[in-house]
Amino acid sequence: MNRKQLVVGNWKMNGSLSDNEALLVGLSAADDLSGLDVSVCVPYLYLAQTREHLAAGNISWGGQNVSEHDAGAYTGEISGSMLADFEVSFGLVGHSERRSFYAETNELVGIKARKLLSVGITPIVCVGETLKQREAEETFGIISAQLEAVIEQIGLENLGRLVLAYEPVWAIGTGLTASPEQAQEVHEYLREQVALLDEAAASSLRILYGGSVKPDNAEKLFRQADVDGGLIGGASLNLIDFLTICRLAI
């Protein structure tokens, strides 16, 4: 796959209407990103604002989470159909913070991916290991279990409808970054695992790298054969840094 995808995934519980305005206006005005697929995944409250600014252009938008329930007495939850009302293209599931802070299991991540697919939204499924797990040489086993749980929920027929994001937990918000070689090793492994099940899906599958991507390391990461773009963290809160990363991916 030659065309890269860059996803803003780290507004997290950040942002305000005024701060978002500057970022969205700047992104909308960038006229040199046609060789790239850019998506902005924002907190629920800002979906309307984001759609308003991006609807006329080529940048898509998405949510940062979704409920495992379709409807019902689940106060505070947001269903897939609610996201679809805002013409959301992508939804993050399985982010390491959801797994660690909210005890989301591999099975639950798979269910959430299935809920997104059921309303026509592409899940961006995050997988990754902790530093302790990497040091114990458990990386491949951990991400295999995470991937298998998703496939069990969505079925082999939907493999080609996913985006995967490898985000080593030890490289999120720490300033540490997987080396290009470390990232490639895991991305290659993920593609090989998918190929065992569906070669066509593996060849078209986008696998993004997420973990302290910055302007000074993005180019080398994106040069790796199986790194199809990035799930951009803190750098996405700075318009100049994010646009620089985007241009390095083209």
JSON list of C-alpha atoms in Angstrom, two decimals:
[
{"chain": "A", "resi": 1, "resn": "MET", "atom": "CA", "xyz": [0.00, 0.00, 0.00]},
{"chain": "A", "resi": 2, "resn": "ASN", "atom": "CA", "xyz": [1.49, 3.33, -1.07]},
{"chain": "A", "resi": 3, "resn": "ARG", "atom": "CA", "xyz": [-1.02, 5.91, 0.16]},
{"chain": "A", "resi": 4, "resn": "LYS", "atom": "CA", "xyz": [-0.52, 6.65, 3.85]},
{"chain": "A", "resi": 5, "resn": "GLN", "atom": "CA", "xyz": [-3.13, 7.45, 6.49]},
{"chain": "A", "resi": 6, "resn": "LEU", "atom": "CA", "xyz": [-2.60, 9.91, 9.33]},
{"chain": "A", "resi": 7, "resn": "VAL", "atom": "CA", "xyz": [-5.09, 9.91, 12.21]},
{"chain": "A", "resi": 8, "resn": "VAL", "atom": "CA", "xyz": [-5.34, 12.58, 14.87]},
{"chain": "A", "resi": 9, "resn": "GLY", "atom": "CA", "xyz": [-6.00, 10.41, 17.89]},
{"chain": "A", "resi": 10, "resn": "ASN", "atom": "CA", "xyz": [-4.72, 12.34, 20.86]},
{"chain": "A", "resi": 11, "resn": "TRP", "atom": "CA", "xyz": [-7.09, 15.20, 21.56]},
{"chain": "A", "resi": 12, "resn": "LYS", "atom": "CA", "xyz": [-8.19, 12.75, 24.28]},
{"chain": "A", "resi": 13, "resn": "MET", "atom": "CA", "xyz": [-9.82, 14.80, 27.04]},
{"chain": "A", "resi": 14, "resn": "ASN", "atom": "CA", "xyz": [-8.15, 17.92, 25.68]},
{"chain": "A", "resi": 15, "resn": "GLY", "atom": "CA", "xyz": [-9.42, 20.78, 23.60]},
{"chain": "A", "resi": 16, "resn": "SER", "atom": "CA", "xyz": [-11.97, 23.53, 23.72]},
{"chain": "A", "resi": 17, "resn": "LEU", "atom": "CA", "xyz": [-14.17, 25.10, 21.07]},
{"chain": "A", "resi": 18, "resn": "SER", "atom": "CA", "xyz": [-11.67, 27.91, 20.56]},
{"chain": "A", "resi": 19, "resn": "ASP", "atom": "CA", "xyz": [-8.58, 25.69, 20.52]},
{"chain": "A", "resi": 20, "resn": "ASN", "atom": "CA", "xyz": [-10.24, 23.24, 18.16]},
{"chain": "A", "resi": 21, "resn": "GLU", "atom": "CA", "xyz": [-11.25, 26.10, 15.87]},
{"chain": "A", "resi": 22, "resn": "ALA", "atom": "CA", "xyz": [-7.64, 27.02, 15.21]},
{"chain": "A", "resi": 23, "resn": "LEU", "atom": "CA", "xyz": [-6.62, 23.42, 14.53]},
{"chain": "A", "resi": 24, "resn": "LEU", "atom": "CA", "xyz": [-9.58, 22.64, 12.28]},
{"chain": "A", "resi": 25, "resn": "VAL", "atom": "CA", "xyz": [-9.30, 25.86, 10.30]},
{"chain": "A", "resi": 26, "resn": "GLY", "atom": "CA", "xyz": [-5.60, 25.20, 9.79]},
{"chain": "A", "resi": 27, "resn": "LEU", "atom": "CA", "xyz": [-6.19, 21.65, 8.63]},
{"chain": "A", "resi": 28, "resn": "SER", "atom": "CA", "xyz": [-8.96, 22.72, 6.29]},
{"chain": "A", "resi": 29, "resn": "ALA", "atom": "CA", "xyz": [-6.72, 25.35, 4.73]},
{"chain": "A", "resi": 30, "resn": "ALA", "atom": "CA", "xyz": [-3.85, 22.94, 4.02]},
{"chain": "A", "resi": 31, "resn": "ASP", "atom": "CA", "xyz": [-4.01, 22.38, 0.27]},
{"chain": "A", "resi": 32, "resn": "ASP", "atom": "CA", "xyz": [-1.04, 20.04, -0.14]},
{"chain": "A", "resi": 33, "resn": "LEU", "atom": "CA", "xyz": [-2.36, 16.89, 1.57]},
{"chain": "A", "resi": 34, "resn": "SER", "atom": "CA", "xyz": [-4.09, 15.34, -1.43]},
{"chain": "A", "resi": 35, "resn": "GLY", "atom": "CA", "xyz": [-1.66, 12.42, -1.49]},
{"chain": "A", "resi": 36, "resn": "LEU", "atom": "CA", "xyz": [-2.63, 11.42, 2.03]},
{"chain": "A", "resi": 37, "resn": "ASP", "atom": "CA", "xyz": [-5.72, 10.23, 3.91]},
{"chain": "A", "resi": 38, "resn": "VAL", "atom": "CA", "xyz": [-6.16, 12.37, 7.02]},
{"chain": "A", "resi": 39, "resn": "SER", "atom": "CA", "xyz": [-8.70, 11.71, 9.77]},
{"chain": "A", "resi": 40, "resn": "VAL", "atom": "CA", "xyz": [-9.46, 13.56, 13.00]},
{"chain": "A", "resi": 41, "resn": "CYS", "atom": "CA", "xyz": [-10.83, 11.54, 15.93]},
{"chain": "A", "resi": 42, "resn": "VAL", "atom": "CA", "xyz": [-12.24, 13.89, 18.56]},
{"chain": "A", "resi": 43, "resn": "PRO", "atom": "CA", "xyz": [-14.11, 13.77, 21.87]},
{"chain": "A", "resi": 44, "resn": "TYR", "atom": "CA", "xyz": [-17.85, 13.30, 21.33]},
{"chain": "A", "resi": 45, "resn": "LEU", "atom": "CA", "xyz": [-18.74, 16.88, 22.28]},
{"chain": "A", "resi": 46, "resn": "TYR", "atom": "CA", "xyz": [-16.72, 18.23, 19.37]},
{"chain": "A", "resi": 47, "resn": "LEU", "atom": "CA", "xyz": [-18.07, 16.03, 16.58]},
{"chain": "A", "resi": 48, "resn": "ALA", "atom": "CA", "xyz": [-20.54, 18.67, 15.38]},
{"chain": "A", "resi": 49, "resn": "GLN", "atom": "CA", "xyz": [-17.85, 21.36, 15.29]},
{"chain": "A", "resi": 50, "resn": "THR", "atom": "CA", "xyz": [-15.45, 19.04, 13.52]},
{"chain": "A", "resi": 51, "resn": "ARG", "atom": "CA", "xyz": [-18.01, 17.99, 10.92]},
{"chain": "A", "resi": 52, "resn": "GLU", "atom": "CA", "xyz": [-18.90, 21.62, 10.26]},
{"chain": "A", "resi": 53, "resn": "HIS", "atom": "CA", "xyz": [-15.30, 22.51, 9.45]},
{"chain": "A", "resi": 54, "resn": "LEU", "atom": "CA", "xyz": [-14.29, 19.39, 7.55]},
{"chain": "A", "resi": 55, "resn": "ALA", "atom": "CA", "xyz": [-17.41, 18.32, 5.66]},
{"chain": "A", "resi": 56, "resn": "ALA", "atom": "CA", "xyz": [-16.58, 20.30, 2.54]},
{"chain": "A", "resi": 57, "resn": "GLY", "atom": "CA", "xyz": [-13.04, 18.94, 2.24]},
{"chain": "A", "resi": 58, "resn": "ASN", "atom": "CA", "xyz": [-11.16, 15.66, 2.02]},
{"chain": "A", "resi": 59, "resn": "ILE", "atom": "CA", "xyz": [-10.39, 15.19, 5.72]},
{"chain": "A", "resi": 60, "resn": "SER", "atom": "CA", "xyz": [-12.60, 12.67, 7.52]},
{"chain": "A", "resi": 61, "resn": "TRP", "atom": "CA", "xyz": [-13.50, 12.56, 11.20]},
{"chain": "A", "resi": 62, "resn": "GLY", "atom": "CA", "xyz": [-14.14, 9.97, 13.86]},
{"chain": "A", "resi": 63, "resn": "GLY", "atom": "CA", "xyz": [-14.86, 9.16, 17.49]},
{"chain": "A", "resi": 64, "resn": "GLN", "atom": "CA", "xyz": [-12.49, 8.07, 20.22]},
{"chain": "A", "resi": 65, "resn": "ASN", "atom": "CA", "xyz": [-14.64, 5.29, 21.64]},
{"chain": "A", "resi": 66, "resn": "VAL", "atom": "CA", "xyz": [-18.04, 3.60, 21.30]},
{"chain": "A", "resi": 67, "resn": "SER", "atom": "CA", "xyz": [-20.41, 1.74, 23.59]},
{"chain": "A", "resi": 68, "resn": "GLU", "atom": "CA", "xyz": [-20.74, -2.01, 23.37]},
{"chain": "A", "resi": 69, "resn": "HIS", "atom": "CA", "xyz": [-24.51, -1.52, 23.59]},
{"chain": "A", "resi": 70, "resn": "ASP", "atom": "CA", "xyz": [-26.84, -0.54, 20.76]},
{"chain": "A", "resi": 71, "resn": "ALA", "atom": "CA", "xyz": [-29.31, 1.36, 22.97]},
{"chain": "A", "resi": 72, "resn": "GLY", "atom": "CA", "xyz": [-30.84, 1.29, 26.43]},
{"chain": "A", "resi": 73, "resn": "ALA", "atom": "CA", "xyz": [-30.36, 2.53, 29.98]},
{"chain": "A", "resi": 74, "resn": "TYR", "atom": "CA", "xyz": [-26.62, 3.18, 29.79]},
{"chain": "A", "resi": 75, "resn": "THR", "atom": "CA", "xyz": [-26.38, 6.79, 30.92]},
{"chain": "A", "resi": 76, "resn": "GLY", "atom": "CA", "xyz": [-23.35, 8.59, 29.51]},
{"chain": "A", "resi": 77, "resn": "GLU", "atom": "CA", "xyz": [-22.62, 6.02, 26.81]},
{"chain": "A", "resi": 78, "resn": "ILE", "atom": "CA", "xyz": [-22.53, 6.77, 23.07]},
{"chain": "A", "resi": 79, "resn": "SER", "atom": "CA", "xyz": [-23.72, 4.13, 20.62]},
{"chain": "A", "resi": 80, "resn": "GLY", "atom": "CA", "xyz": [-22.49, 3.41, 17.14]},
{"chain": "A", "resi": 81, "resn": "SER", "atom": "CA", "xyz": [-25.73, 4.70, 15.62]},
{"chain": "A", "resi": 82, "resn": "MET", "atom": "CA", "xyz": [-25.25, 8.01, 17.45]},
{"chain": "A", "resi": 83, "resn": "LEU", "atom": "CA", "xyz": [-21.78, 8.33, 15.92]},
{"chain": "A", "resi": 84, "resn": "ALA", "atom": "CA", "xyz": [-23.23, 7.47, 12.53]},
{"chain": "A", "resi": 85, "resn": "ASP", "atom": "CA", "xyz": [-25.63, 10.40, 12.89]},
{"chain": "A", "resi": 86, "resn": "PHE", "atom": "CA", "xyz": [-22.57, 12.65, 12.72]},
{"chain": "A", "resi": 87, "resn": "GLU", "atom": "CA", "xyz": [-21.29, 10.91, 9.56]},
{"chain": "A", "resi": 88, "resn": "VAL", "atom": "CA", "xyz": [-18.32, 9.51, 11.42]},
{"chain": "A", "resi": 89, "resn": "SER", "atom": "CA", "xyz": [-15.92, 7.50, 9.22]},
{"chain": "A", "resi": 90, "resn": "PHE", "atom": "CA", "xyz": [-13.67, 6.00, 11.91]},
{"chain": "A", "resi": 91, "resn": "GLY", "atom": "CA", "xyz": [-13.81, 5.00, 15.55]},
{"chain": "A", "resi": 92, "resn": "LEU", "atom": "CA", "xyz": [-10.93, 4.19, 17.88]},
{"chain": "A", "resi": 93, "resn": "VAL", "atom": "CA", "xyz": [-11.25, 1.02, 19.94]},
{"chain": "A", "resi": 94, "resn": "GLY", "atom": "CA", "xyz": [-8.79, -0.67, 22.24]},
{"chain": "A", "resi": 95, "resn": "HIS", "atom": "CA", "xyz": [-6.62, 2.35, 22.95]},
{"chain": "A", "resi": 96, "resn": "SER", "atom": "CA", "xyz": [-4.17, 1.47, 25.71]},
{"chain": "A", "resi": 97, "resn": "GLU", "atom": "CA", "xyz": [-5.70, 4.04, 28.04]},
{"chain": "A", "resi": 98, "resn": "ARG", "atom": "CA", "xyz": [-9.12, 2.43, 27.65]},
{"chain": "A", "resi": 99, "resn": "ARG", "atom": "CA", "xyz": [-7.59, -0.97, 28.35]},
{"chain": "A", "resi": 100, "resn": "SER", "atom": "CA", "xyz": [-5.64, 0.15, 31.41]},
{"chain": "A", "resi": 101, "resn": "PHE", "atom": "CA", "xyz": [-7.81, 2.87, 33.00]},
{"chain": "A", "resi": 102, "resn": "TYR", "atom": "CA", "xyz": [-11.21, 1.33, 32.24]},
{"chain": "A", "resi": 103, "resn": "ALA", "atom": "CA", "xyz": [-10.28, -2.36, 32.30]},
{"chain": "A", "resi": 104, "resn": "GLU", "atom": "CA", "xyz": [-11.44, -2.97, 28.74]},
{"chain": "A", "resi": 105, "resn": "THR", "atom": "CA", "xyz": [-10.72, -6.59, 27.84]},
{"chain": "A", "resi": 106, "resn": "ASN", "atom": "CA", "xyz": [-9.68, -7.97, 24.48]},
{"chain": "A", "resi": 107, "resn": "GLU", "atom": "CA", "xyz": [-13.17, -9.40, 24.08]},
{"chain": "A", "resi": 108, "resn": "LEU", "atom": "CA", "xyz": [-14.81, -6.05, 24.81]},
{"chain": "A", "resi": 109, "resn": "VAL", "atom": "CA", "xyz": [-12.58, -4.34, 22.25]},
{"chain": "A", "resi": 110, "resn": "GLY", "atom": "CA", "xyz": [-13.72, -6.92, 19.70]},
{"chain": "A", "resi": 111, "resn": "ILE", "atom": "CA", "xyz": [-17.37, -6.29, 20.53]},
{"chain": "A", "resi": 112, "resn": "LYS", "atom": "CA", "xyz": [-16.89, -2.55, 20.11]},
{"chain": "A", "resi": 113, "resn": "ALA", "atom": "CA", "xyz": [-15.22, -3.10, 16.74]},
{"chain": "A", "resi": 114, "resn": "ARG", "atom": "CA", "xyz": [-18.23, -5.18, 15.68]},
{"chain": "A", "resi": 115, "resn": "LYS", "atom": "CA", "xyz": [-20.64, -2.46, 16.79]},
{"chain": "A", "resi": 116, "resn": "LEU", "atom": "CA", "xyz": [-18.84, 0.11, 14.67]},
{"chain": "A", "resi": 117, "resn": "LEU", "atom": "CA", "xyz": [-18.83, -2.15, 11.61]},
{"chain": "A", "resi": 118, "resn": "SER", "atom": "CA", "xyz": [-22.56, -2.76, 12.02]},
{"chain": "A", "resi": 119, "resn": "VAL", "atom": "CA", "xyz": [-23.25, 0.94, 11.38]},
{"chain": "A", "resi": 120, "resn": "GLY", "atom": "CA", "xyz": [-20.72, 1.38, 8.59]},
{"chain": "A", "resi": 121, "resn": "ILE", "atom": "CA", "xyz": [-17.91, 2.91, 10.64]},
{"chain": "A", "resi": 122, "resn": "THR", "atom": "CA", "xyz": [-14.34, 1.65, 10.22]},
{"chain": "A", "resi": 123, "resn": "PRO", "atom": "CA", "xyz": [-12.76, 0.56, 13.52]},
{"chain": "A", "resi": 124, "resn": "ILE", "atom": "CA", "xyz": [-9.19, 1.62, 14.17]},
{"chain": "A", "resi": 125, "resn": "VAL", "atom": "CA", "xyz": [-8.16, -1.22, 16.47]},
{"chain": "A", "resi": 126, "resn": "CYS", "atom": "CA", "xyz": [-5.26, -0.38, 18.77]},
{"chain": "A", "resi": 127, "resn": "VAL", "atom": "CA", "xyz": [-2.91, -3.13, 19.92]},
{"chain": "A", "resi": 128, "resn": "GLY", "atom": "CA", "xyz": [0.31, -2.98, 21.88]},
{"chain": "A", "resi": 129, "resn": "GLU", "atom": "CA", "xyz": [2.40, -4.22, 24.75]},
{"chain": "A", "resi": 130, "resn": "THR", "atom": "CA", "xyz": [3.68, -2.70, 27.99]},
{"chain": "A", "resi": 131, "resn": "LEU", "atom": "CA", "xyz": [7.36, -2.24, 28.72]},
{"chain": "A", "resi": 132, "resn": "LYS", "atom": "CA", "xyz": [7.25, -5.17, 31.15]},
{"chain": "A", "resi": 133, "resn": "GLN", "atom": "CA", "xyz": [5.75, -7.39, 28.47]},
{"chain": "A", "resi": 134, "resn": "ARG", "atom": "CA", "xyz": [8.33, -6.31, 25.89]},
{"chain": "A", "resi": 135, "resn": "GLU", "atom": "CA", "xyz": [11.19, -6.95, 28.28]},
{"chain": "A", "resi": 136, "resn": "ALA", "atom": "CA", "xyz": [9.74, -10.41, 28.95]},
{"chain": "A", "resi": 137, "resn": "GLU", "atom": "CA", "xyz": [9.67, -11.01, 25.16]},
{"chain": "A", "resi": 138, "resn": "GLU", "atom": "CA", "xyz": [5.89, -11.34, 25.20]},
{"chain": "A", "resi": 139, "resn": "THR", "atom": "CA", "xyz": [5.15, -8.73, 22.53]},
{"chain": "A", "resi": 140, "resn": "PHE", "atom": "CA", "xyz": [3.99, -11.09, 19.80]},
{"chain": "A", "resi": 141, "resn": "GLY", "atom": "CA", "xyz": [1.87, -13.16, 22.15]},
{"chain": "A", "resi": 142, "resn": "ILE", "atom": "CA", "xyz": [0.16, -10.07, 23.57]},
{"chain": "A", "resi": 143, "resn": "ILE", "atom": "CA", "xyz": [-0.73, -8.51, 20.24]},
{"chain": "A", "resi": 144, "resn": "SER", "atom": "CA", "xyz": [-1.79, -11.88, 18.81]},
{"chain": "A", "resi": 145, "resn": "ALA", "atom": "CA", "xyz": [-4.29, -12.30, 21.64]},
{"chain": "A", "resi": 146, "resn": "GLN", "atom": "CA", "xyz": [-5.56, -8.76, 21.12]},
{"chain": "A", "resi": 147, "resn": "LEU", "atom": "CA", "xyz": [-6.00, -9.31, 17.38]},
{"chain": "A", "resi": 148, "resn": "GLU", "atom": "CA", "xyz": [-7.55, -12.76, 17.70]},
{"chain": "A", "resi": 149, "resn": "ALA", "atom": "CA", "xyz": [-10.23, -11.47, 20.10]},
{"chain": "A", "resi": 150, "resn": "VAL", "atom": "CA", "xyz": [-11.28, -8.85, 17.54]},
{"chain": "A", "resi": 151, "resn": "ILE", "atom": "CA", "xyz": [-11.38, -11.34, 14.68]},
{"chain": "A", "resi": 152, "resn": "GLU", "atom": "CA", "xyz": [-13.48, -13.70, 16.77]},
{"chain": "A", "resi": 153, "resn": "GLN", "atom": "CA", "xyz": [-16.08, -10.97, 17.19]},
{"chain": "A", "resi": 154, "resn": "ILE", "atom": "CA", "xyz": [-16.15, -9.50, 13.69]},
{"chain": "A", "resi": 155, "resn": "GLY", "atom": "CA", "xyz": [-15.61, -12.67, 11.64]},
{"chain": "A", "resi": 156, "resn": "LEU", "atom": "CA", "xyz": [-13.06, -13.40, 8.93]},
{"chain": "A", "resi": 157, "resn": "GLU", "atom": "CA", "xyz": [-15.30, -11.81, 6.31]},
{"chain": "A", "resi": 158, "resn": "ASN", "atom": "CA", "xyz": [-14.71, -8.38, 7.89]},
{"chain": "A", "resi": 159, "resn": "LEU", "atom": "CA", "xyz": [-10.92, -8.52, 8.18]},
{"chain": "A", "resi": 160, "resn": "GLY", "atom": "CA", "xyz": [-10.55, -6.20, 5.22]},
{"chain": "A", "resi": 161, "resn": "ARG", "atom": "CA", "xyz": [-12.69, -3.56, 6.90]},
{"chain": "A", "resi": 162, "resn": "LEU", "atom": "CA", "xyz": [-10.32, -2.87, 9.77]},
{"chain": "A", "resi": 163, "resn": "VAL", "atom": "CA", "xyz": [-7.47, -0.46, 10.35]},
{"chain": "A", "resi": 164, "resn": "LEU", "atom": "CA", "xyz": [-4.90, -1.63, 12.89]},
{"chain": "A", "resi": 165, "resn": "ALA", "atom": "CA", "xyz": [-2.78, 0.70, 15.00]},
{"chain": "A", "resi": 166, "resn": "TYR", "atom": "CA", "xyz": [0.29, -0.60, 16.80]},
{"chain": "A", "resi": 167, "resn": "GLU", "atom": "CA", "xyz": [0.86, 1.57, 19.85]},
{"chain": "A", "resi": 168, "resn": "PRO", "atom": "CA", "xyz": [3.50, 0.25, 22.23]},
{"chain": "A", "resi": 169, "resn": "VAL", "atom": "CA", "xyz": [2.21, 1.30, 25.63]},
{"chain": "A", "resi": 170, "resn": "TRP", "atom": "CA", "xyz": [5.73, 2.15, 26.77]},
{"chain": "A", "resi": 171, "resn": "ALA", "atom": "CA", "xyz": [5.99, 4.78, 24.01]},
{"chain": "A", "resi": 172, "resn": "ILE", "atom": "CA", "xyz": [2.76, 6.69, 24.67]},
{"chain": "A", "resi": 173, "resn": "GLY", "atom": "CA", "xyz": [3.21, 10.03, 26.39]},
{"chain": "A", "resi": 174, "resn": "THR", "atom": "CA", "xyz": [6.64, 9.00, 27.64]},
{"chain": "A", "resi": 175, "resn": "GLY", "atom": "CA", "xyz": [8.78, 10.62, 24.99]},
{"chain": "A", "resi": 176, "resn": "LEU", "atom": "CA", "xyz": [10.07, 7.18, 24.08]},
{"chain": "A", "resi": 177, "resn": "THR", "atom": "CA", "xyz": [9.49, 5.91, 20.56]},
{"chain": "A", "resi": 178, "resn": "ALA", "atom": "CA", "xyz": [9.92, 2.49, 19.06]},
{"chain": "A", "resi": 179, "resn": "SER", "atom": "CA", "xyz": [12.81, 2.51, 16.65]},
{"chain": "A", "resi": 180, "resn": "PRO", "atom": "CA", "xyz": [11.83, 2.21, 12.99]},
{"chain": "A", "resi": 181, "resn": "GLU", "atom": "CA", "xyz": [13.14, -1.35, 13.09]},
{"chain": "A", "resi": 182, "resn": "GLN", "atom": "CA", "xyz": [11.08, -2.24, 16.18]},
{"chain": "A", "resi": 183, "resn": "ALA", "atom": "CA", "xyz": [7.96, -0.77, 14.61]},
{"chain": "A", "resi": 184, "resn": "GLN", "atom": "CA", "xyz": [8.53, -2.60, 11.34]},
{"chain": "A", "resi": 185, "resn": "GLU", "atom": "CA", "xyz": [9.08, -5.91, 13.13]},
{"chain": "A", "resi": 186, "resn": "VAL", "atom": "CA", "xyz": [5.68, -5.72, 14.84]},
{"chain": "A", "resi": 187, "resn": "HIS", "atom": "CA", "xyz": [3.85, -4.34, 11.80]},
{"chain": "A", "resi": 188, "resn": "GLU", "atom": "CA", "xyz": [5.26, -7.12, 9.65]},
{"chain": "A", "resi": 189, "resn": "TYR", "atom": "CA", "xyz": [4.19, -9.69, 12.21]},
{"chain": "A", "resi": 190, "resn": "LEU", "atom": "CA", "xyz": [0.64, -8.31, 12.31]},
{"chain": "A", "resi": 191, "resn": "ARG", "atom": "CA", "xyz": [0.38, -8.41, 8.53]},
{"chain": "A", "resi": 192, "resn": "GLU", "atom": "CA", "xyz": [1.69, -11.97, 8.47]},
{"chain": "A", "resi": 193, "resn": "GLN", "atom": "CA", "xyz": [-0.91, -13.04, 11.03]},
{"chain": "A", "resi": 194, "resn": "VAL", "atom": "CA", "xyz": [-3.70, -11.56, 8.94]},
{"chain": "A", "resi": 195, "resn": "ALA", "atom": "CA", "xyz": [-2.26, -13.12, 5.78]},
{"chain": "A", "resi": 196, "resn": "LEU", "atom": "CA", "xyz": [-2.56, -16.56, 7.35]},
{"chain": "A", "resi": 197, "resn": "LEU", "atom": "CA", "xyz": [-6.31, -15.97, 7.37]},
{"chain": "A", "resi": 198, "resn": "ASP", "atom": "CA", "xyz": [-6.85, -13.78, 4.31]},
{"chain": "A", "resi": 199, "resn": "GLU", "atom": "CA", "xyz": [-4.00, -12.79, 1.98]},
{"chain": "A", "resi": 200, "resn": "ALA", "atom": "CA", "xyz": [-6.09, -10.21, 0.13]},
{"chain": "A", "resi": 201, "resn": "ALA", "atom": "CA", "xyz": [-7.07, -8.50, 3.36]},
{"chain": "A", "resi": 202, "resn": "ALA", "atom": "CA", "xyz": [-3.45, -8.50, 4.53]},
{"chain": "A", "resi": 203, "resn": "SER", "atom": "CA", "xyz": [-2.21, -6.84, 1.36]},
{"chain": "A", "resi": 204, "resn": "SER", "atom": "CA", "xyz": [-4.71, -3.97, 1.63]},
{"chain": "A", "resi": 205, "resn": "LEU", "atom": "CA", "xyz": [-4.67, -3.70, 5.44]},
{"chain": "A", "resi": 206, "resn": "ARG", "atom": "CA", "xyz": [-3.51, -0.41, 6.87]},
{"chain": "A", "resi": 207, "resn": "ILE", "atom": "CA", "xyz": [-1.34, -0.73, 9.96]},
{"chain": "A", "resi": 208, "resn": "LEU", "atom": "CA", "xyz": [-0.60, 2.59, 11.62]},
{"chain": "A", "resi": 209, "resn": "TYR", "atom": "CA", "xyz": [2.11, 3.31, 14.15]},
{"chain": "A", "resi": 210, "resn": "GLY", "atom": "CA", "xyz": [1.14, 5.22, 17.30]},
{"chain": "A", "resi": 211, "resn": "GLY", "atom": "CA", "xyz": [3.64, 6.10, 19.97]},
{"chain": "A", "resi": 212, "resn": "SER", "atom": "CA", "xyz": [5.26, 9.55, 20.21]},
{"chain": "A", "resi": 213, "resn": "VAL", "atom": "CA", "xyz": [5.43, 10.20, 16.48]},
{"chain": "A", "resi": 214, "resn": "LYS", "atom": "CA", "xyz": [7.08, 13.60, 16.00]},
{"chain": "A", "resi": 215, "resn": "PRO", "atom": "CA", "xyz": [8.45, 15.63, 13.09]},
{"chain": "A", "resi": 216, "resn": "ASP", "atom": "CA", "xyz": [11.99, 14.44, 13.84]},
{"chain": "A", "resi": 217, "resn": "ASN", "atom": "CA", "xyz": [11.21, 10.71, 13.70]},
{"chain": "A", "resi": 218, "resn": "ALA", "atom": "CA", "xyz": [8.20, 10.47, 11.38]},
{"chain": "A", "resi": 219, "resn": "GLU", "atom": "CA", "xyz": [10.04, 10.16, 8.09]},
{"chain": "A", "resi": 220, "resn": "LYS", "atom": "CA", "xyz": [12.10, 7.14, 9.14]},
{"chain": "A", "resi": 221, "resn": "LEU", "atom": "CA", "xyz": [9.06, 5.43, 10.63]},
{"chain": "A", "resi": 222, "resn": "PHE", "atom": "CA", "xyz": [6.99, 5.98, 7.50]},
{"chain": "A", "resi": 223, "resn": "ARG", "atom": "CA", "xyz": [9.74, 4.58, 5.29]},
{"chain": "A", "resi": 224, "resn": "GLN", "atom": "CA", "xyz": [9.26, 1.13, 6.80]},
{"chain": "A", "resi": 225, "resn": "ALA", "atom": "CA", "xyz": [7.62, -1.35, 4.44]},
{"chain": "A", "resi": 226, "resn": "ASP", "atom": "CA", "xyz": [4.69, -2.25, 6.68]},
{"chain": "A", "resi": 227, "resn": "VAL", "atom": "CA", "xyz": [4.10, 1.11, 8.37]},
{"chain": "A", "resi": 228, "resn": "ASP", "atom": "CA", "xyz": [1.13, 2.57, 6.52]},
{"chain": "A", "resi": 229, "resn": "GLY", "atom": "CA", "xyz": [0.84, 5.81, 8.46]},
{"chain": "A", "resi": 230, "resn": "GLY", "atom": "CA", "xyz": [0.43, 7.03, 11.99]},
{"chain": "A", "resi": 231, "resn": "LEU", "atom": "CA", "xyz": [-1.95, 7.46, 14.89]},
{"chain": "A", "resi": 232, "resn": "ILE", "atom": "CA", "xyz": [-0.56, 10.77, 16.03]},
{"chain": "A", "resi": 233, "resn": "GLY", "atom": "CA", "xyz": [-0.38, 11.64, 19.70]},
{"chain": "A", "resi": 234, "resn": "GLY", "atom": "CA", "xyz": [0.68, 14.88, 21.35]},
{"chain": "A", "resi": 235, "resn": "ALA", "atom": "CA", "xyz": [2.05, 16.31, 18.11]},
{"chain": "A", "resi": 236, "resn": "SER", "atom": "CA", "xyz": [-1.52, 16.49, 16.78]},
{"chain": "A", "resi": 237, "resn": "LEU", "atom": "CA", "xyz": [-2.27, 19.28, 19.26]},
{"chain": "A", "resi": 238, "resn": "ASN", "atom": "CA", "xyz": [0.25, 21.48, 17.47]},
{"chain": "A", "resi": 239, "resn": "LEU", "atom": "CA", "xyz": [-0.90, 22.40, 13.97]},
{"chain": "A", "resi": 240, "resn": "ILE", "atom": "CA", "xyz": [2.58, 23.06, 12.59]},
{"chain": "A", "resi": 241, "resn": "ASP", "atom": "CA", "xyz": [3.96, 19.79, 13.97]},
{"chain": "A", "resi": 242, "resn": "PHE", "atom": "CA", "xyz": [1.02, 17.77, 12.69]},
{"chain": "A", "resi": 243, "resn": "LEU", "atom": "CA", "xyz": [1.15, 19.27, 9.21]},
{"chain": "A", "resi": 244, "resn": "THR", "atom": "CA", "xyz": [4.89, 18.63, 9.12]},
{"chain": "A", "resi": 245, "resn": "ILE", "atom": "CA", "xyz": [4.29, 14.98, 9.97]},
{"chain": "A", "resi": 246, "resn": "CYS", "atom": "CA", "xyz": [1.59, 14.77, 7.29]},
{"chain": "A", "resi": 247, "resn": "ARG", "atom": "CA", "xyz": [3.92, 16.14, 4.63]},
{"chain": "A", "resi": 248, "resn": "LEU", "atom": "CA", "xyz": [6.63, 13.69, 5.62]},
{"chain": "A", "resi": 249, "resn": "ALA", "atom": "CA", "xyz": [4.19, 10.85, 4.98]},
{"chain": "A", "resi": 250, "resn": "ILE", "atom": "CA", "xyz": [3.35, 11.85, 1.41]}
]
